[in-house]
Tab-separated table of C-alpha atoms in Angstrom:
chain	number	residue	atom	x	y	z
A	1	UNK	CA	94.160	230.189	137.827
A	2	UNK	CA	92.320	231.426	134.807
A	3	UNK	CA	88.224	231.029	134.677
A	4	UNK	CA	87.034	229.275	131.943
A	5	UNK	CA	83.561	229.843	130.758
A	6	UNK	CA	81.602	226.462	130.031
A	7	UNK	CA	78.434	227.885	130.061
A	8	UNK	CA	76.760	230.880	129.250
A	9	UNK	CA	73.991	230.632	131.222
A	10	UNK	CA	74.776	227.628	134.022
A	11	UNK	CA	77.662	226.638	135.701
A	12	UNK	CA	79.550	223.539	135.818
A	13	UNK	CA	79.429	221.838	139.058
A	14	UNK	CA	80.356	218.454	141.491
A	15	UNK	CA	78.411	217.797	144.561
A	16	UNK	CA	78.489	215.026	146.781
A	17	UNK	CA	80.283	213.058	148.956
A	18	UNK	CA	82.796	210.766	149.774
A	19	UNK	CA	85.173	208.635	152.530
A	20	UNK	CA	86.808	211.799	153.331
A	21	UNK	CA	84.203	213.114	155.485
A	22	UNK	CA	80.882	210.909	155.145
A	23	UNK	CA	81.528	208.068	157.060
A	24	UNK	CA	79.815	204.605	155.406
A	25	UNK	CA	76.978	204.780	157.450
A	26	UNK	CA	76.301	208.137	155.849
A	27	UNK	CA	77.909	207.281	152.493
A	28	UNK	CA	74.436	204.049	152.972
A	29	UNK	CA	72.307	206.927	153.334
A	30	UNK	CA	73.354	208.610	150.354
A	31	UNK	CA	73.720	205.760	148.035
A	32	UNK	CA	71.629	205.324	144.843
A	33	UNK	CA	70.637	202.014	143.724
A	34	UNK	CA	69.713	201.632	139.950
A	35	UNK	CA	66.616	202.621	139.833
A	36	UNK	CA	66.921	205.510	141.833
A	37	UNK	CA	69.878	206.643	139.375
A	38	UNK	CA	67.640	206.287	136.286
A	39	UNK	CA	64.684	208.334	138.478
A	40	UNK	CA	67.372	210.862	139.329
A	41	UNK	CA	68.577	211.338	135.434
A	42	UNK	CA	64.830	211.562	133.962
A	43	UNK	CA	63.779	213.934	136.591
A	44	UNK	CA	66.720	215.682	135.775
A	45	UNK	CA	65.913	215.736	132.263
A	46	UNK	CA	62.483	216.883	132.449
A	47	UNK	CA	64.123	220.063	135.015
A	48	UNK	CA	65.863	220.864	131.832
A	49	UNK	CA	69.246	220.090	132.909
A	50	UNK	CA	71.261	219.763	129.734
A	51	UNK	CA	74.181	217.616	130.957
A	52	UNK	CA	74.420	215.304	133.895
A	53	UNK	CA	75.968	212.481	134.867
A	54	UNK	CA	75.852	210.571	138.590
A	55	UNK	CA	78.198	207.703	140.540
A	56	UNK	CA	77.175	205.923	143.414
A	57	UNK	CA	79.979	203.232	144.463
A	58	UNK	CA	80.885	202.093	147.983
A	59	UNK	CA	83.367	204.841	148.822
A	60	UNK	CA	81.932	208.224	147.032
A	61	UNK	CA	78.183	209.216	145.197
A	62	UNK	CA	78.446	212.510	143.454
A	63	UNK	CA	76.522	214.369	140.541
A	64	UNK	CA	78.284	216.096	137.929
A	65	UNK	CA	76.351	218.556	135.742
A	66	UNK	CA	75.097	221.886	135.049
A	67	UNK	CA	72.928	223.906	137.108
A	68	UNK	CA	72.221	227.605	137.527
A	69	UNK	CA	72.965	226.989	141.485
A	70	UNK	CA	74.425	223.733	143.061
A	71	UNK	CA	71.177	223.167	145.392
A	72	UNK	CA	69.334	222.283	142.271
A	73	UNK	CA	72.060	218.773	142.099
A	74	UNK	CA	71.868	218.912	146.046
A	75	UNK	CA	67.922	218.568	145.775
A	76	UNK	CA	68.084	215.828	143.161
A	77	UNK	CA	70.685	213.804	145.251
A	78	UNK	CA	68.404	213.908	148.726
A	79	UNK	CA	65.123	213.149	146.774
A	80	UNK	CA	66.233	209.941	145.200
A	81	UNK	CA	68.212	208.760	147.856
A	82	UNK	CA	67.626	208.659	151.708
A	83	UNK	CA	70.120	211.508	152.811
A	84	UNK	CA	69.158	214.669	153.802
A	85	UNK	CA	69.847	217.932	153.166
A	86	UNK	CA	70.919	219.045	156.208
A	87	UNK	CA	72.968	215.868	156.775
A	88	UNK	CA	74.480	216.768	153.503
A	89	UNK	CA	75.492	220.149	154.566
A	90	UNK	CA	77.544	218.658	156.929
A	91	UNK	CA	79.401	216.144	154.699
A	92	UNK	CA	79.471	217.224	151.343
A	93	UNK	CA	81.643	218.517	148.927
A	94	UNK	CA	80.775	220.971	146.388
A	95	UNK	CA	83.057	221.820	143.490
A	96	UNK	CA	82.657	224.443	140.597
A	97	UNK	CA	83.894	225.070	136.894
A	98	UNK	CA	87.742	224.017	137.121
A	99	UNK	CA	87.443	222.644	140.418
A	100	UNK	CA	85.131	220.028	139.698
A	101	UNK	CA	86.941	219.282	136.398
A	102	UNK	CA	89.883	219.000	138.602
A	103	UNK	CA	88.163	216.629	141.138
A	104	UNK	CA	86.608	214.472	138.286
A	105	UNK	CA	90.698	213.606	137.245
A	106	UNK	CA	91.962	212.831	140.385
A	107	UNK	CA	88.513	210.474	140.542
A	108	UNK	CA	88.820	208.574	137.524
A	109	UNK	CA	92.875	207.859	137.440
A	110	UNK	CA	92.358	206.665	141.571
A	111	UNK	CA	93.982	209.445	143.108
A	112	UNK	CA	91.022	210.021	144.973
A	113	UNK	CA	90.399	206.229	145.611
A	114	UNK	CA	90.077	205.046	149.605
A	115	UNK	CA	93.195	202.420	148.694
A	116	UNK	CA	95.093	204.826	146.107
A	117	UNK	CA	95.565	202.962	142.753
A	118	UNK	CA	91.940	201.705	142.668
A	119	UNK	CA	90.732	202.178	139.466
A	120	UNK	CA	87.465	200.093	139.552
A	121	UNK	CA	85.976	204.028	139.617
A	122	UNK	CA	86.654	204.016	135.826
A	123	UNK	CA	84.595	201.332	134.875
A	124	UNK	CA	81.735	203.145	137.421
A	125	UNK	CA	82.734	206.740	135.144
A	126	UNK	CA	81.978	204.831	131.513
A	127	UNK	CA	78.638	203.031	132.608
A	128	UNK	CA	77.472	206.313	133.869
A	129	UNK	CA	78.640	208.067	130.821
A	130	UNK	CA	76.797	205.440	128.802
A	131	UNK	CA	73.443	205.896	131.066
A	132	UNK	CA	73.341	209.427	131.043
A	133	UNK	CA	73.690	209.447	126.444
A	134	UNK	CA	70.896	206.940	126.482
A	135	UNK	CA	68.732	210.017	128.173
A	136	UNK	CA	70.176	212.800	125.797
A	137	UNK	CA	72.263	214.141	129.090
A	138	UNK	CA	75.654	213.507	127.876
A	139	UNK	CA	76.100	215.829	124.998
A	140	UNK	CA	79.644	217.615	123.860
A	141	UNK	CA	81.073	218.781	126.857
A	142	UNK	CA	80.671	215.748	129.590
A	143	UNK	CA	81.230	213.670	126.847
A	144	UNK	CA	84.665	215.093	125.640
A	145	UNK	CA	85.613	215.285	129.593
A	146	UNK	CA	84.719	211.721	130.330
A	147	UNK	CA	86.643	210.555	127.393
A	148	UNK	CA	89.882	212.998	128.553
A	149	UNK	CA	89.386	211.145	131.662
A	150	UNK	CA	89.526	207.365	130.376
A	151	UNK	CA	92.845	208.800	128.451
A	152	UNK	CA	94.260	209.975	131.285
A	153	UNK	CA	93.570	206.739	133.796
A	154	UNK	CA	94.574	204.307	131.346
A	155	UNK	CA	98.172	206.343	130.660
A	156	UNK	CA	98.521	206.303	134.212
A	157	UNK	CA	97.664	202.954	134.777
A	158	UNK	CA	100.246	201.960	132.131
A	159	UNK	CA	102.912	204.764	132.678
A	160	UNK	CA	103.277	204.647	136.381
A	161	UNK	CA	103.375	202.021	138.928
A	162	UNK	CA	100.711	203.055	140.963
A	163	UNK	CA	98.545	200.582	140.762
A	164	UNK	CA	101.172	198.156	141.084
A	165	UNK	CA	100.830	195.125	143.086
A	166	UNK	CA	97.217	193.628	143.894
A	167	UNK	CA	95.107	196.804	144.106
A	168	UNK	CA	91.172	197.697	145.890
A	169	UNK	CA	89.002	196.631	148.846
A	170	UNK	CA	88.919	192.821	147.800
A	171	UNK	CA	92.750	192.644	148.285
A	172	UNK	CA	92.636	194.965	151.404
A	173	UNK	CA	90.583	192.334	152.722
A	174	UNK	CA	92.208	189.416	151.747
A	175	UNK	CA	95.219	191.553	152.953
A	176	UNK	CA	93.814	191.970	156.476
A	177	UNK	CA	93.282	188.387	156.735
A	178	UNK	CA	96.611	187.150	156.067
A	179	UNK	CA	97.639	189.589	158.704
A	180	UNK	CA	94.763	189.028	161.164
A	181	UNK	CA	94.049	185.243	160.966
A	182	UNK	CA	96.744	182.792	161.867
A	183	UNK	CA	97.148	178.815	159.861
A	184	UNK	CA	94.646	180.899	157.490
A	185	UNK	CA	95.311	177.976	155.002
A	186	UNK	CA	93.203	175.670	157.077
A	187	UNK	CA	90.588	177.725	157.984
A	188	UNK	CA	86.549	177.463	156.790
A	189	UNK	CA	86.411	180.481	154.253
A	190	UNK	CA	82.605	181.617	153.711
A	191	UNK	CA	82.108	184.560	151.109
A	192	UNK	CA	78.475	185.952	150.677
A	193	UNK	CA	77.629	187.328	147.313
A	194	UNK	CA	79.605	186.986	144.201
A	195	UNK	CA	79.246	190.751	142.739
A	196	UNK	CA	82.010	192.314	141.115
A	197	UNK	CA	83.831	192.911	144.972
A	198	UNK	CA	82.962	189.334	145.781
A	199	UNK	CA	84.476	187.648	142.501
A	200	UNK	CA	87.562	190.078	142.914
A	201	UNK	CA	87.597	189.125	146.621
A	202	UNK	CA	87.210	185.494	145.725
A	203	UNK	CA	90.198	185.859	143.353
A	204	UNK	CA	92.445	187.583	145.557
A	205	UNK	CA	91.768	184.655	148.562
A	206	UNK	CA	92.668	181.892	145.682
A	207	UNK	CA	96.068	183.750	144.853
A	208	UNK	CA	96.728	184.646	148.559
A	209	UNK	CA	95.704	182.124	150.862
A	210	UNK	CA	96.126	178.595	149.486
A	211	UNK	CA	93.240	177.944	150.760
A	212	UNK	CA	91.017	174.635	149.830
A	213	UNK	CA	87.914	175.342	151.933
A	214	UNK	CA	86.605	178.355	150.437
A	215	UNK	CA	82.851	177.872	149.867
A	216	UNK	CA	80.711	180.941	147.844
A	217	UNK	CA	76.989	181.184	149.058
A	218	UNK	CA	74.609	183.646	146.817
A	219	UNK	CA	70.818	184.374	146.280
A	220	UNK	CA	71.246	183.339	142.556
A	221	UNK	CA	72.657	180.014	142.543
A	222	UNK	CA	74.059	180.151	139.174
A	223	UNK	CA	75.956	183.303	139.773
A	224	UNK	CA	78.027	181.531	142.370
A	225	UNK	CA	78.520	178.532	139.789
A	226	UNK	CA	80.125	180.628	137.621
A	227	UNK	CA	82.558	182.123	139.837
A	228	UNK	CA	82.978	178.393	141.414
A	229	UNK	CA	83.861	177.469	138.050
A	230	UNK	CA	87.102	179.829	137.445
A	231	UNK	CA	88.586	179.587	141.163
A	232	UNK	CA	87.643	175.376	141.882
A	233	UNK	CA	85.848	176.376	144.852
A	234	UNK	CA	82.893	175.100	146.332
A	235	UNK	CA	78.919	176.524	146.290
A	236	UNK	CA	76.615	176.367	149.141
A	237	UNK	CA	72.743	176.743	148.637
A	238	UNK	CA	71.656	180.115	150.178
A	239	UNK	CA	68.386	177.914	152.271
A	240	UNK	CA	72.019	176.471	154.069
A	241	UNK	CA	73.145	180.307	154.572
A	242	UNK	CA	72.962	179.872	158.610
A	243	UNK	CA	74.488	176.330	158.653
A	244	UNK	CA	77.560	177.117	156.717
A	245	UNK	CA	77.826	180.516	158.662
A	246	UNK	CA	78.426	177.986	161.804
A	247	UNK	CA	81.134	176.138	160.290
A	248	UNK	CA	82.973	179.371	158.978
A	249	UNK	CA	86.053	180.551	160.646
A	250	UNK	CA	85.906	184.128	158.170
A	251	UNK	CA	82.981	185.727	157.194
A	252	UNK	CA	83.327	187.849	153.820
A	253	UNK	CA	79.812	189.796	153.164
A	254	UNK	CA	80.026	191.229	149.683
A	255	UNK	CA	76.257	191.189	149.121
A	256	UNK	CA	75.450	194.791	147.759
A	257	UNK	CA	71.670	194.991	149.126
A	258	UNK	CA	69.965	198.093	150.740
A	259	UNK	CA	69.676	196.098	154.053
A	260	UNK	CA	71.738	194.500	155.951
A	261	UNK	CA	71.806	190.368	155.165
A	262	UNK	CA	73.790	189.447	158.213
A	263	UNK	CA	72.263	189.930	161.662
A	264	UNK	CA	72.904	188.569	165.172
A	265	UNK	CA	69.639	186.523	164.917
A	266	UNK	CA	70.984	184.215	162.489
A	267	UNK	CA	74.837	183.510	164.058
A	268	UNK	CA	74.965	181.188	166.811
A	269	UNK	CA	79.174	180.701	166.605
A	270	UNK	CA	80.402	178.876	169.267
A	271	UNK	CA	83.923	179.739	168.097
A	272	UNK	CA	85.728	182.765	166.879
A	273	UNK	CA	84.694	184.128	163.800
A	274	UNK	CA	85.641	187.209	161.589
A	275	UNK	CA	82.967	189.160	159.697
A	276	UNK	CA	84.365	191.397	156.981
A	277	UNK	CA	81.584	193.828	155.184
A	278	UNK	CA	82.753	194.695	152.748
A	279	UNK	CA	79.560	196.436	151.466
A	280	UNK	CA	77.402	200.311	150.747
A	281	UNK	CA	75.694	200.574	152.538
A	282	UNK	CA	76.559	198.371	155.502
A	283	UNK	CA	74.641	194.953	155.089
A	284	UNK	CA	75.983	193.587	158.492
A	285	UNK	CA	74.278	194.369	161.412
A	286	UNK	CA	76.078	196.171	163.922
A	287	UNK	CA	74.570	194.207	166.707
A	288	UNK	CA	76.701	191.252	166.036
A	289	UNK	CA	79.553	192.669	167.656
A	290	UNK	CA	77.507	191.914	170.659
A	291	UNK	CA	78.201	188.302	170.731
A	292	UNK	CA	81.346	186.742	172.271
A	293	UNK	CA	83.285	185.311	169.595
A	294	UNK	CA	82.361	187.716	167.201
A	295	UNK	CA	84.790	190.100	165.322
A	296	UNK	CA	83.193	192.837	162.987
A	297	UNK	CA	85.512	194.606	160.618
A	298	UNK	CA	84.359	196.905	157.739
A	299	UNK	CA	85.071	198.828	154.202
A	300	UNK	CA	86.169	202.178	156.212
A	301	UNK	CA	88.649	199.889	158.522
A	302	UNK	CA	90.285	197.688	155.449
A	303	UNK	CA	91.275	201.111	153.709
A	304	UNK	CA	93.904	202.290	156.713
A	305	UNK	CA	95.934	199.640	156.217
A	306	UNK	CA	99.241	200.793	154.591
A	307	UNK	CA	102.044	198.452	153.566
A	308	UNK	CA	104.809	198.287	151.097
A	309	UNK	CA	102.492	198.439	148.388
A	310	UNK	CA	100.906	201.582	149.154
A	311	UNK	CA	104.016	203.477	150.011
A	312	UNK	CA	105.599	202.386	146.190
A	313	UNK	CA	102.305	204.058	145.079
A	314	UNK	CA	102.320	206.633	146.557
A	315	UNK	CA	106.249	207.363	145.010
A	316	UNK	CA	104.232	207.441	142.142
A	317	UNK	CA	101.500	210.254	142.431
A	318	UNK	CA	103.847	213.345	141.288
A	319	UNK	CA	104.417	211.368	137.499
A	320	UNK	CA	100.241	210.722	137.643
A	321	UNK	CA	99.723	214.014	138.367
A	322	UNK	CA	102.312	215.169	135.462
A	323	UNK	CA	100.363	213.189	133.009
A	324	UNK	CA	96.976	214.192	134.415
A	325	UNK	CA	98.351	218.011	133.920
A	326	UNK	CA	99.240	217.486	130.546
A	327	UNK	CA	95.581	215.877	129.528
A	328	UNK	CA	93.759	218.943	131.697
A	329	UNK	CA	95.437	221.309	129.703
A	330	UNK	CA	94.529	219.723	126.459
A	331	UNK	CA	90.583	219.885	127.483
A	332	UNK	CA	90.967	223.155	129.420
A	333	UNK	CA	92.573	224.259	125.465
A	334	UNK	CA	89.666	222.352	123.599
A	335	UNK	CA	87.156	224.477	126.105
A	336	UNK	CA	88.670	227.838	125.430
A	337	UNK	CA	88.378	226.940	121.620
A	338	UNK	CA	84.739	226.374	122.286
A	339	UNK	CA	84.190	229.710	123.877
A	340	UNK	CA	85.156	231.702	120.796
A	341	UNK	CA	83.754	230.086	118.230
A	342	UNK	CA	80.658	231.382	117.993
A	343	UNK	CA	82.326	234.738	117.303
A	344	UNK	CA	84.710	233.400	114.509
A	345	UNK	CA	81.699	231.664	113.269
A	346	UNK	CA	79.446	235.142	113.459
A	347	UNK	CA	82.783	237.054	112.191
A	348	UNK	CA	83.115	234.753	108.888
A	349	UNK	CA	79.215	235.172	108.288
A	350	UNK	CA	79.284	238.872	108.679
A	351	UNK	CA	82.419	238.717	106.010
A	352	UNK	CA	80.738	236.498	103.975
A	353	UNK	CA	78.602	239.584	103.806
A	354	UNK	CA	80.834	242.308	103.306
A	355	UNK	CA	82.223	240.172	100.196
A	356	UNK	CA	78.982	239.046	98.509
A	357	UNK	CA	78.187	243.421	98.716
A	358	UNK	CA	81.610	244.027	96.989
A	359	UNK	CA	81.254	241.643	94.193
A	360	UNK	CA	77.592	242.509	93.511
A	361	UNK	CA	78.846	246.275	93.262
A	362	UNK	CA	81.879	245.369	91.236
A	363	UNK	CA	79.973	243.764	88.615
A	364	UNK	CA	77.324	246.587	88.396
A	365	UNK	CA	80.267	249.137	88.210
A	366	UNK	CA	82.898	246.654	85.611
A	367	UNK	CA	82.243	245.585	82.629
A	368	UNK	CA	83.907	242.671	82.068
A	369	UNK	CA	83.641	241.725	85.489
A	370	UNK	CA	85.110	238.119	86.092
A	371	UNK	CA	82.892	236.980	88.926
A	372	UNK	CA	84.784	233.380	89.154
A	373	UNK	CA	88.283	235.220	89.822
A	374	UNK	CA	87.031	237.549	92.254
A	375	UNK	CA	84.788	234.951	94.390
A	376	UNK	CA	88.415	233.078	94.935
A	377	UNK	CA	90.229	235.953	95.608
A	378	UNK	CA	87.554	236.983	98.268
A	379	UNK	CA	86.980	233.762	99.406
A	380	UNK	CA	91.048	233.266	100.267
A	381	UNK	CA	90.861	236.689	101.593
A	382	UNK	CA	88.035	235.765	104.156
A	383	UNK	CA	89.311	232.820	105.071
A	384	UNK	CA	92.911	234.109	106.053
A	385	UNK	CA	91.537	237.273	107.898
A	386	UNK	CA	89.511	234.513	109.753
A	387	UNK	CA	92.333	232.627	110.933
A	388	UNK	CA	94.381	235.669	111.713
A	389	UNK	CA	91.608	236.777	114.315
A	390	UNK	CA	91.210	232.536	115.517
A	391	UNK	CA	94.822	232.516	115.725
A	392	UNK	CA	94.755	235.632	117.643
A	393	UNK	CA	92.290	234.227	120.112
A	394	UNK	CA	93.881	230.806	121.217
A	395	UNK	CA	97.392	232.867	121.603
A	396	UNK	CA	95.911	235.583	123.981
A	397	UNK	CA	94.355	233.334	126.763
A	398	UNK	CA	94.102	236.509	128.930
A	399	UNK	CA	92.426	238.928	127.267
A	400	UNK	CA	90.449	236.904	125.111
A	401	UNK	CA	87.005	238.334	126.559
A	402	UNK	CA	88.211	241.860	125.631
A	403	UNK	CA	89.372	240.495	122.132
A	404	UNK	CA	85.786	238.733	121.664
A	405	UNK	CA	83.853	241.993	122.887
A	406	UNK	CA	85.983	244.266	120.489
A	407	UNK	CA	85.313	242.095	117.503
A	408	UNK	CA	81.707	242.203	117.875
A	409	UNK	CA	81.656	245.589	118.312
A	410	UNK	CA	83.737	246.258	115.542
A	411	UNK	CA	81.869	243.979	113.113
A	412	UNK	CA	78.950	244.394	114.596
A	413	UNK	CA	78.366	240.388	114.954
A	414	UNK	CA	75.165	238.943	116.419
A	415	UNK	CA	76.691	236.243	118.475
């Protein structure tokens, strides 16, 4: 594959690490909360990093930016989270110039995705984006390849099927229950937190399950209102947490916090119950599968289920790729244009020059020198030799650093 230089002086890179080998425990380690991400980016800044942006979800956190060596992301990544470097080492991923644009496609159209067709990564990709402009770290490049990006996940969200069908961890789950949890129906349904997983999950159970005895417990009372409100379910104070835990037959924990919420200490089930975590880092205690009745499944387990639905996607992934292909090229196009134009703009300076001496000895040397006539001949001429040498430069992809060294030498450009 042809190189294509970004950077003159630092190099494009993704590190990080996902499902594929960090398993969530790890992934918990690694994960940034808010906070930490805005630390991250301003310490970034003030390193002199010119463009950076970083995604921490449930199933992946990675840091795309420029660097003169990758250890400078790796360092940024261990510091504001509670990984380590040497734990890293043995999980991450690291990719460079066209690999990491690469990677950052098959990201944001959910080829990448733990449950293929998951886009919720997108809307993770934009609010990044958005973050990382607010500190000055998303300037022309990041900014033109996030936006190729969103192009290419919404045509392939529209143009293929492969995110037909309910899609992400809240229908895994709901999916896992159907197939897990017999006269589901009439069973006690208790979901904990109402983030954007929960309300999804919440959704999904509605549409799935028929089921009337869905209650929604969360710290912020009002939150769970509101998602009460759209789905006719019922709210449960969080002071009742314990109580309603008792009279659950499924447990859904969707709570999102740095520590775990749900702990052996406060179950005393005297009848089975199913515990779904559905959360990054892990916010059930492990120590519940200790107790009798007690069934713990998690995020990591939910994404190896395969059923009809993922096999029609995953008919689907050569036409995503075609149309992720076709948007690549356009950027990889728009990035070669970049890396000549300094010259053309140095070349049409330095015949800018050559013109202005010509004239200026013409009308010395002519006596009726019309200086309007020969400014727009000169002017045409310079701006067609221009275009000859621009045009010359797209067409020649190959040998375009030999064409770009020649022309300065030739010209003599300061570029």
């Amino acid at each position: 594959m042809q190189r294509y230089n970004i950077s003159k002086h630092h190099t494009f890179y993704c590190i990080g690490l996902s499902y594929e080998k960090a398993n969530a425990e790890v992934r918990g380690r690694f994960s940034l909360t808010e906070s930490a991400r805005v630390d991250l980016l301003n310490e970034a800044a003030a390193e002199g990093i010119e463009e950076l942006i970083v995604i921490s979800t449930c199933n992946r956190t990675e840091i795309y930016g420029f660097a003169a060596h990758p250890f400078q992301l790796i360092k940024l990544l261990c510091k504001h989270s509670n990984g380590t470097i040497e734990e890293f080492e043995k999980v991450a991923s690291i990719y460079k110039n066209n690999d990491a644009i690469d990677h950052i496609f098959r990201v944001g159209t959910g080829l990448d995705s733990q449950i293929l067709g998951d886009f919720e990564i997108i809307g993770q990709l934009k609010k990044s984006a958005s973050q990382s402009k607010k500190l000055n770290l998303l300037k022309t490049f990041l900014d033109r390849l996030i936006n190729n990006v969103i192009t290419a996940s919404k045509r392939v969200k529209t143009e293929t099927e492969i995110c037909s069908g309910a899609t992400s961890v809240s229908f895994a789950s709901v999916q896992y229950i159907l197939n897990n949890v017999q006269q589901i129906s009439d069973k006690n349904i208790l979901l904990f937190g109402t983030g954007k997983i929960g309300r999804n999950t919440c959704d999904n159970l509605v549409k799935h399950t028929h089921n009337k005895h869905i209650t929604l417990v969360n710290r912020t009372k009002d939150k769970a209102l509101e998602v009460a409100g759209k789905f006719d379910v019922t709210v449960a104070d969080f002071a009742n947490l314990e109580s309603e835990i008792k009279k659950a037959d499924v447990l859904i924990v969707a709570t999102g916090a740095p520590t775990p919420t749900v702990s052996k200490a406060i179950l005393s089930n005297d009848k089975p119950l199913l515990v779904l975590d559905l959360s990054i880092p892990k916010n059930v205690s492990n120590d519940i599968q200790d107790l009798e009745n007690v069934s713990l499944v998690h995020l990591d387990d939910l994404s190896k289920i395969t059923d009809d639905t993922l096999k029609n996607r995953t008919a689907q992934i050569p036409l995503a790729e075609g149309i992720i292909d076709e948007i690549k090229k356009e950027f990889k196009a728009w990035l070669e244009t970049r890396k000549f134009a300094p010259t053309i703009k140095a070349l049409k300076l330095r015949l800018e020059e050559i013109k202005l001496e010509e004239i200026d000895f013409q009308r010395k040397k002519i006596t009726d020198f019309n200086e309007q006539q020969a400014q727009l001949l000169s002017d045409r001429i310079v701006q067609k030799i221009t275009k000859q040498f621009a045009n010359h430069l797209k067409d020649n992809d190959s040998d375009s650093d030999e064409s770009i060294a020649l022309i300065s030498k030739v010209f003599q450009l300061k570029n």
